[in-house]
């Protein structure tokens, strides 16, 4: 597969995997490894104060696990509803994890987790000026996409459908329009993917990568599902590069007519 | 009453953010701090004087999507 470049960094895998909601740390580790992904997403949350031993604290043990796995980390601002919250979280993430990459979420609606696109553009502007490499979680709105690029984003992450919903590509035409409008910008479909076939479809449409979490973590077998998604994403990308045939109305014999025996 | 709000819990007042982290056993932990909604970098914690009623967030990397 061809390599993907995100903010001047080359990655081999086009599968970005979330680290939440797995049955156990061991299943998370195995899922990440079998997926062969290069990048995992991580959140920032309150550290537990009630332990005296650091290794027992959830954040410290989780960070040890991520470092042991040895993949690149993309911190997120999940759960932030304001520009200030998102910007403060990004600064904390940069210091904590030693990366200027940030998956920027500014949520506008607590039920659908629809992005607040106005806050998103403003936070992206502030963070880009502060030296961050912003991966904005956005919609398929072309005007918003253009504004995000204008304020300095070099990658866009449109949703397929609401976070954690597993509804798949809810607006294929809008995704196609986005791909066509920004042919040279890395576009990562983020959120809403439920099945490997949906991830493959996004990749066949020419998207550069897929980011997902729940579809793997909450499946019956996260490790096997991570492998299934890995193969689907690779397959979809290979198909896109190979240029899929156009649909044809009606049937067209694939076996030649010439040389057909006269037997009846 | 002299108290701090640390990760949503009530705590006795500490003089600085550095002192607070030490008292919590988090002096060497992988954490980032915010004071009243504003990021405080690790090298600014000594100078971050705390006052009664301050809200402190001590965050760590955790599972996320």
Short mmCIF file of C-alpha atoms in Angstrom, two decimals:
data_model
loop_
_atom_site.label_atom_id
_atom_site.label_comp_id
_atom_site.label_asym_id
_atom_site.label_seq_id
_atom_site.Cartn_x
_atom_site.Cartn_y
_atom_site.Cartn_z
CA UNK A 1 0.00 0.00 0.00
CA UNK A 2 1.12 3.56 -0.61
CA UNK A 3 2.15 5.56 2.43
CA UNK A 4 0.06 8.23 4.07
CA UNK A 5 1.60 11.52 5.18
CA UNK A 6 -0.02 13.45 8.04
CA UNK A 7 1.58 16.74 9.00
CA UNK A 8 4.85 15.72 7.35
CA UNK A 9 4.92 12.39 9.18
CA UNK A 10 4.62 9.19 7.19
CA UNK A 11 2.51 6.33 8.49
CA UNK A 12 2.19 2.85 7.03
CA UNK A 13 -1.30 1.93 8.21
CA UNK A 14 -4.49 3.70 7.18
CA UNK A 15 -6.29 2.44 10.26
CA UNK A 16 -6.41 4.68 13.34
CA UNK A 17 -7.81 2.90 16.38
CA UNK A 18 -9.38 4.21 19.58
CA UNK A 19 -8.40 2.79 22.95
CA UNK A 20 -11.71 3.03 24.86
CA UNK A 21 -14.37 0.53 25.90
CA UNK A 22 -12.37 -2.71 25.53
CA UNK A 23 -13.22 -5.59 27.87
CA UNK A 24 -9.69 -5.51 29.34
CA UNK A 25 -6.27 -3.88 28.90
CA UNK A 26 -5.02 -7.19 27.47
CA UNK A 27 -7.68 -7.18 24.74
CA UNK A 28 -6.83 -3.56 23.90
CA UNK A 29 -3.17 -4.46 23.56
CA UNK A 30 -3.88 -7.47 21.36
CA UNK A 31 -6.35 -5.55 19.20
CA UNK A 32 -3.87 -2.75 18.58
CA UNK A 33 -1.11 -5.19 17.73
CA UNK A 34 -3.15 -7.35 15.37
CA UNK A 35 -4.60 -4.28 13.63
CA UNK A 36 -1.06 -3.23 12.75
CA UNK A 37 -2.14 0.40 13.21
CA UNK A 38 0.45 3.12 13.75
CA UNK A 39 -1.75 5.61 15.60
CA UNK A 40 -4.11 5.24 18.56
CA UNK A 41 -6.34 7.90 20.09
CA UNK A 42 -6.17 8.70 23.80
CA UNK A 43 -8.22 11.00 26.03
CA UNK A 44 -7.33 13.10 29.07
CA UNK A 45 -9.30 12.44 32.21
CA UNK A 46 -9.00 13.09 35.93
CA UNK A 47 -6.32 10.96 37.58
CA UNK A 48 -7.45 8.98 40.61
CA UNK A 49 -6.29 10.72 43.78
CA UNK A 50 -7.10 7.99 46.27
CA UNK A 51 -4.12 5.68 45.62
CA UNK A 52 -0.73 6.22 47.19
CA UNK A 53 1.04 3.94 44.72
CA UNK A 54 1.30 5.52 41.26
CA UNK A 55 1.27 2.18 39.44
CA UNK A 56 -2.25 1.52 40.78
CA UNK A 57 -3.64 4.74 39.38
CA UNK A 58 -5.64 4.21 36.17
CA UNK A 59 -3.91 6.92 34.16
CA UNK A 60 -0.41 5.85 35.11
CA UNK A 61 -1.01 2.18 34.32
CA UNK A 62 -2.78 3.03 31.05
CA UNK A 63 0.11 5.23 29.94
CA UNK A 64 2.58 2.45 30.76
CA UNK A 65 0.55 0.10 28.57
CA UNK A 66 0.48 2.53 25.64
CA UNK A 67 4.21 3.08 25.88
CA UNK A 68 4.77 -0.69 25.99
CA UNK A 69 2.68 -1.16 22.83
CA UNK A 70 4.83 1.49 21.20
CA UNK A 71 2.41 3.21 18.80
CA UNK A 72 2.04 6.89 18.03
CA UNK A 73 -0.53 8.70 20.15
CA UNK A 74 -3.19 11.09 18.92
CA UNK A 75 -4.67 12.77 22.02
CA UNK A 76 -8.25 13.98 21.78
CA UNK A 77 -10.35 16.72 23.33
CA UNK A 78 -13.36 14.43 23.68
CA UNK A 79 -16.18 15.80 25.78
CA UNK A 80 -15.20 19.45 25.37
CA UNK A 81 -18.16 21.72 24.71
CA UNK A 82 -16.36 25.06 24.53
CA UNK A 83 -13.37 26.54 22.74
CA UNK A 84 -11.61 27.26 26.03
CA UNK A 85 -12.09 23.72 27.33
CA UNK A 86 -10.74 22.25 24.10
CA UNK A 87 -7.75 24.61 23.93
CA UNK A 88 -6.82 24.00 27.59
CA UNK A 89 -7.15 20.24 27.12
CA UNK A 90 -4.94 20.38 24.03
CA UNK A 91 -2.21 22.21 25.94
CA UNK A 92 -2.38 19.67 28.75
CA UNK A 93 -2.21 16.83 26.23
CA UNK A 94 0.82 18.30 24.48
CA UNK A 95 2.80 18.51 27.69
CA UNK A 96 1.65 15.14 28.94
CA UNK A 97 2.19 13.06 25.82
CA UNK A 98 4.94 15.02 24.11
CA UNK A 99 3.08 15.50 20.83
CA UNK A 100 1.65 18.54 19.10
CA UNK A 101 -0.94 16.35 17.35
CA UNK A 102 -4.45 16.87 18.64
CA UNK A 103 -7.75 15.34 17.59
CA UNK A 104 -9.91 18.38 18.07
CA UNK A 105 -13.47 17.79 19.20
CA UNK A 106 -15.74 20.66 20.15
CA UNK A 107 -19.12 19.11 20.76
CA UNK A 108 -22.26 21.08 20.03
CA UNK A 109 -25.00 18.65 20.96
CA UNK A 110 -24.70 16.27 23.87
CA UNK A 111 -27.11 13.68 22.44
CA UNK A 112 -25.95 13.37 18.82
CA UNK A 113 -22.37 14.49 19.65
CA UNK A 114 -22.69 16.71 16.59
CA UNK A 115 -19.65 19.00 16.37
CA UNK A 116 -20.02 22.70 17.17
CA UNK A 117 -18.47 23.72 13.88
CA UNK A 118 -18.17 27.41 14.82
CA UNK A 119 -16.28 26.58 18.00
CA UNK A 120 -14.28 23.98 16.08
CA UNK A 121 -12.98 26.53 13.56
CA UNK A 122 -12.11 29.01 16.32
CA UNK A 123 -10.32 26.41 18.45
CA UNK A 124 -8.47 25.13 15.35
CA UNK A 125 -7.31 28.67 14.60
CA UNK A 126 -6.02 29.24 18.14
CA UNK A 127 -4.30 25.87 18.36
CA UNK A 128 -2.67 26.13 14.92
CA UNK A 129 -1.25 29.52 15.94
CA UNK A 130 0.05 27.85 19.10
CA UNK A 131 1.94 25.30 17.00
CA UNK A 132 -0.44 22.36 17.15
CA UNK A 133 -1.12 19.95 14.29
CA UNK A 134 -4.89 19.85 14.39
CA UNK A 135 -7.00 16.85 13.33
CA UNK A 136 -10.51 18.33 13.44
CA UNK A 137 -13.49 16.06 14.00
CA UNK A 138 -16.00 17.72 11.69
CA UNK A 139 -19.05 17.15 9.54
CA UNK A 140 -19.15 16.83 5.75
CA UNK A 141 -20.06 20.54 5.39
CA UNK A 142 -17.83 21.88 2.62
CA UNK A 143 -17.92 25.46 3.89
CA UNK A 144 -16.72 24.40 7.33
CA UNK A 145 -14.02 22.25 5.72
CA UNK A 146 -12.79 25.24 3.74
CA UNK A 147 -12.68 27.38 6.89
CA UNK A 148 -10.73 24.71 8.75
CA UNK A 149 -8.17 24.67 5.96
CA UNK A 150 -8.00 28.47 5.95
CA UNK A 151 -7.09 28.55 9.65
CA UNK A 152 -4.28 26.08 9.09
CA UNK A 153 -5.60 22.51 9.32
CA UNK A 154 -3.78 20.16 6.96
CA UNK A 155 -5.99 17.14 7.69
CA UNK A 156 -9.78 16.86 7.96
CA UNK A 157 -11.77 14.20 9.77
CA UNK A 158 -15.41 14.13 8.64
CA UNK A 159 -17.84 11.91 10.50
CA UNK A 160 -19.63 9.06 8.76
CA UNK A 161 -22.44 9.22 11.33
CA UNK A 162 -22.62 10.09 15.05
CA UNK A 163 -19.82 8.90 17.35
CA UNK A 164 -20.33 5.38 18.64
CA UNK A 165 -23.53 4.87 16.62
CA UNK A 166 -22.28 2.24 14.20
CA UNK A 167 -24.67 3.58 11.57
CA UNK A 168 -22.01 3.61 8.88
CA UNK A 169 -21.88 6.06 5.97
CA UNK A 170 -25.13 7.94 6.58
CA UNK A 171 -24.60 10.42 3.71
CA UNK A 172 -22.56 8.85 0.94
CA UNK A 173 -23.19 11.73 -1.48
CA UNK A 174 -21.86 14.27 1.03
CA UNK A 175 -18.74 12.19 1.64
CA UNK A 176 -18.21 11.84 -2.12
CA UNK A 177 -18.58 15.61 -2.54
CA UNK A 178 -16.03 16.22 0.19
CA UNK A 179 -13.52 13.85 -1.37
CA UNK A 180 -14.01 15.49 -4.76
CA UNK A 181 -13.71 19.01 -3.32
CA UNK A 182 -10.44 18.40 -1.49
CA UNK A 183 -8.49 15.93 -3.63
CA UNK A 184 -5.12 16.78 -2.11
CA UNK A 185 -6.04 17.03 1.58
CA UNK A 186 -5.75 13.92 3.75
CA UNK A 187 -9.32 13.02 4.72
CA UNK A 188 -9.89 10.55 7.55
CA UNK A 189 -13.39 9.21 8.10
CA UNK A 190 -13.86 9.46 11.84
CA UNK A 191 -16.84 8.21 13.81
CA UNK A 192 -19.93 6.16 13.06
CA UNK A 193 -18.35 3.18 11.32
CA UNK A 194 -19.93 -0.06 12.56
CA UNK A 195 -18.80 -2.78 10.15
CA UNK A 196 -15.68 -3.57 8.15
CA UNK A 197 -17.68 -3.35 4.90
CA UNK A 198 -18.49 0.29 5.73
CA UNK A 199 -14.82 1.05 6.32
CA UNK A 200 -13.97 -0.62 3.02
CA UNK A 201 -16.62 1.46 1.24
CA UNK A 202 -15.15 4.69 2.63
CA UNK A 203 -11.70 3.65 1.45
CA UNK A 204 -13.03 2.64 -2.00
CA UNK A 205 -14.39 6.19 -2.26
CA UNK A 206 -10.84 7.45 -1.88
CA UNK A 207 -10.69 8.46 1.74
CA UNK A 208 -7.17 8.33 3.09
CA UNK A 209 -7.81 6.54 6.37
CA UNK A 210 -10.45 5.47 8.85
CA UNK A 211 -10.57 6.16 12.58
CA UNK A 212 -12.84 4.03 14.72
CA UNK A 213 -13.14 2.62 18.20
CA UNK A 214 -16.50 1.25 19.33
CA UNK A 215 -16.99 -1.07 16.37
CA UNK A 216 -13.91 -2.99 17.47
CA UNK A 217 -14.04 -2.57 21.25
CA UNK A 218 -17.72 -3.47 21.67
CA UNK A 219 -17.79 -6.33 19.18
CA UNK A 220 -18.07 -9.93 20.35
CA UNK A 221 -14.36 -10.47 19.69
CA UNK A 222 -12.38 -7.20 19.60
CA UNK A 223 -9.15 -8.86 18.54
CA UNK A 224 -10.66 -10.65 15.55
CA UNK A 225 -12.69 -7.54 14.66
CA UNK A 226 -9.54 -5.40 14.72
CA UNK A 227 -8.04 -7.78 12.19
CA UNK A 228 -11.21 -7.73 10.09
CA UNK A 229 -11.16 -3.91 9.95
CA UNK A 230 -7.47 -3.88 9.17
CA UNK A 231 -8.02 -6.14 6.16
CA UNK A 232 -11.13 -4.22 5.04
CA UNK A 233 -9.35 -0.86 5.16
CA UNK A 234 -6.37 -2.20 3.25
CA UNK A 235 -8.69 -3.90 0.77
CA UNK A 236 -10.73 -0.76 0.20
CA UNK A 237 -7.62 1.30 -0.39
CA UNK A 238 -6.19 -1.22 -2.86
CA UNK A 239 -9.52 -1.21 -4.69
CA UNK A 240 -9.54 2.58 -4.89
CA UNK A 241 -6.04 2.58 -6.34
CA UNK A 242 -7.05 -0.13 -8.81
CA UNK A 243 -10.01 2.02 -9.98
CA UNK A 244 -13.32 0.20 -9.58
CA UNK A 245 -15.48 -0.41 -12.66
CA UNK A 246 -18.51 1.79 -13.32
CA UNK A 247 -21.90 0.15 -12.70
CA UNK A 248 -23.81 -0.89 -15.83
CA UNK A 249 -27.58 -0.96 -16.15
CA UNK A 250 -28.51 -4.46 -17.15
CA UNK A 251 -26.49 -7.61 -17.55
CA UNK A 252 -23.35 -8.03 -19.58
CA UNK A 253 -21.93 -11.50 -20.17
CA UNK A 254 -18.39 -11.84 -18.95
CA UNK A 255 -17.76 -15.08 -20.89
CA UNK A 256 -17.14 -14.47 -24.62
CA UNK A 257 -19.94 -15.05 -27.15
CA UNK A 258 -17.45 -15.92 -29.89
CA UNK A 259 -16.70 -19.60 -29.86
CA UNK A 260 -19.85 -20.55 -28.03
CA UNK A 261 -20.92 -24.07 -29.02
CA UNK A 262 -24.21 -24.68 -30.82
CA UNK A 263 -25.70 -27.47 -28.77
CA UNK A 264 -29.41 -26.88 -28.83
CA UNK B 1 -12.84 27.93 55.31
CA UNK B 2 -9.61 27.23 53.44
CA UNK B 3 -10.18 24.45 50.94
CA UNK B 4 -9.27 23.44 47.39
CA UNK B 5 -11.41 21.65 44.82
CA UNK B 6 -9.12 19.02 43.30
CA UNK B 7 -10.64 16.85 40.56
CA UNK B 8 -14.01 17.60 42.07
CA UNK B 9 -12.94 16.54 45.59
CA UNK B 10 -12.50 18.85 48.56
CA UNK B 11 -8.95 19.05 49.90
CA UNK B 12 -7.12 21.16 52.50
CA UNK B 13 -5.22 24.13 51.14
CA UNK B 14 -1.67 23.58 49.85
CA UNK B 15 0.67 26.52 49.22
CA UNK B 16 1.49 25.72 45.56
CA UNK B 17 0.58 23.26 42.81
CA UNK B 18 3.95 21.54 43.26
CA UNK B 19 3.25 21.04 46.98
CA UNK B 20 -0.26 19.76 46.26
CA UNK B 21 1.04 17.13 43.82
CA UNK B 22 3.65 15.99 46.36
CA UNK B 23 1.02 15.68 49.09
CA UNK B 24 -1.10 13.54 46.76
CA UNK B 25 1.86 11.32 45.89
CA UNK B 26 1.74 12.59 42.31
CA UNK B 27 5.08 14.39 42.31
CA UNK B 28 6.58 12.01 39.74
CA UNK B 29 3.36 10.99 37.98
CA UNK B 30 2.46 11.54 34.34
CA UNK B 31 -0.11 14.28 34.91
CA UNK B 32 -0.96 17.71 33.56
CA UNK B 33 -2.48 20.48 35.63
CA UNK B 34 -4.99 23.29 35.26
CA UNK B 35 -5.86 25.98 37.77
CA UNK B 36 -9.29 27.58 37.54
CA UNK B 37 -9.65 26.41 33.95
CA UNK B 38 -6.22 27.55 32.78
CA UNK B 39 -3.35 25.23 31.87
CA UNK B 40 -0.37 25.40 34.23
CA UNK B 41 2.78 23.92 32.69
CA UNK B 42 5.00 21.69 34.81
CA UNK B 43 7.71 24.34 35.10
CA UNK B 44 5.16 26.90 36.32
CA UNK B 45 3.78 24.80 39.20
CA UNK B 46 6.27 26.11 41.80
CA UNK B 47 5.05 29.64 41.15
CA UNK B 48 1.37 28.66 41.06
CA UNK B 49 0.25 29.89 44.48
CA UNK B 50 -3.05 28.41 45.60
CA UNK B 51 -5.88 30.24 47.34
CA UNK B 52 -8.94 29.00 49.14
CA UNK B 53 -11.67 28.10 46.69
CA UNK B 54 -9.33 27.40 43.77
CA UNK B 55 -10.35 24.60 41.38
CA UNK B 56 -7.52 22.34 40.26
CA UNK B 57 -7.67 19.66 37.59
CA UNK B 58 -5.03 16.93 37.55
CA UNK B 59 -5.38 14.93 34.34
CA UNK B 60 -3.71 11.81 32.98
CA UNK B 61 -3.83 9.93 29.65
CA UNK B 62 -6.75 7.51 29.60
CA UNK B 63 -8.77 5.42 27.19
CA UNK B 64 -10.26 7.48 24.37
CA UNK B 65 -11.70 7.29 20.89
#
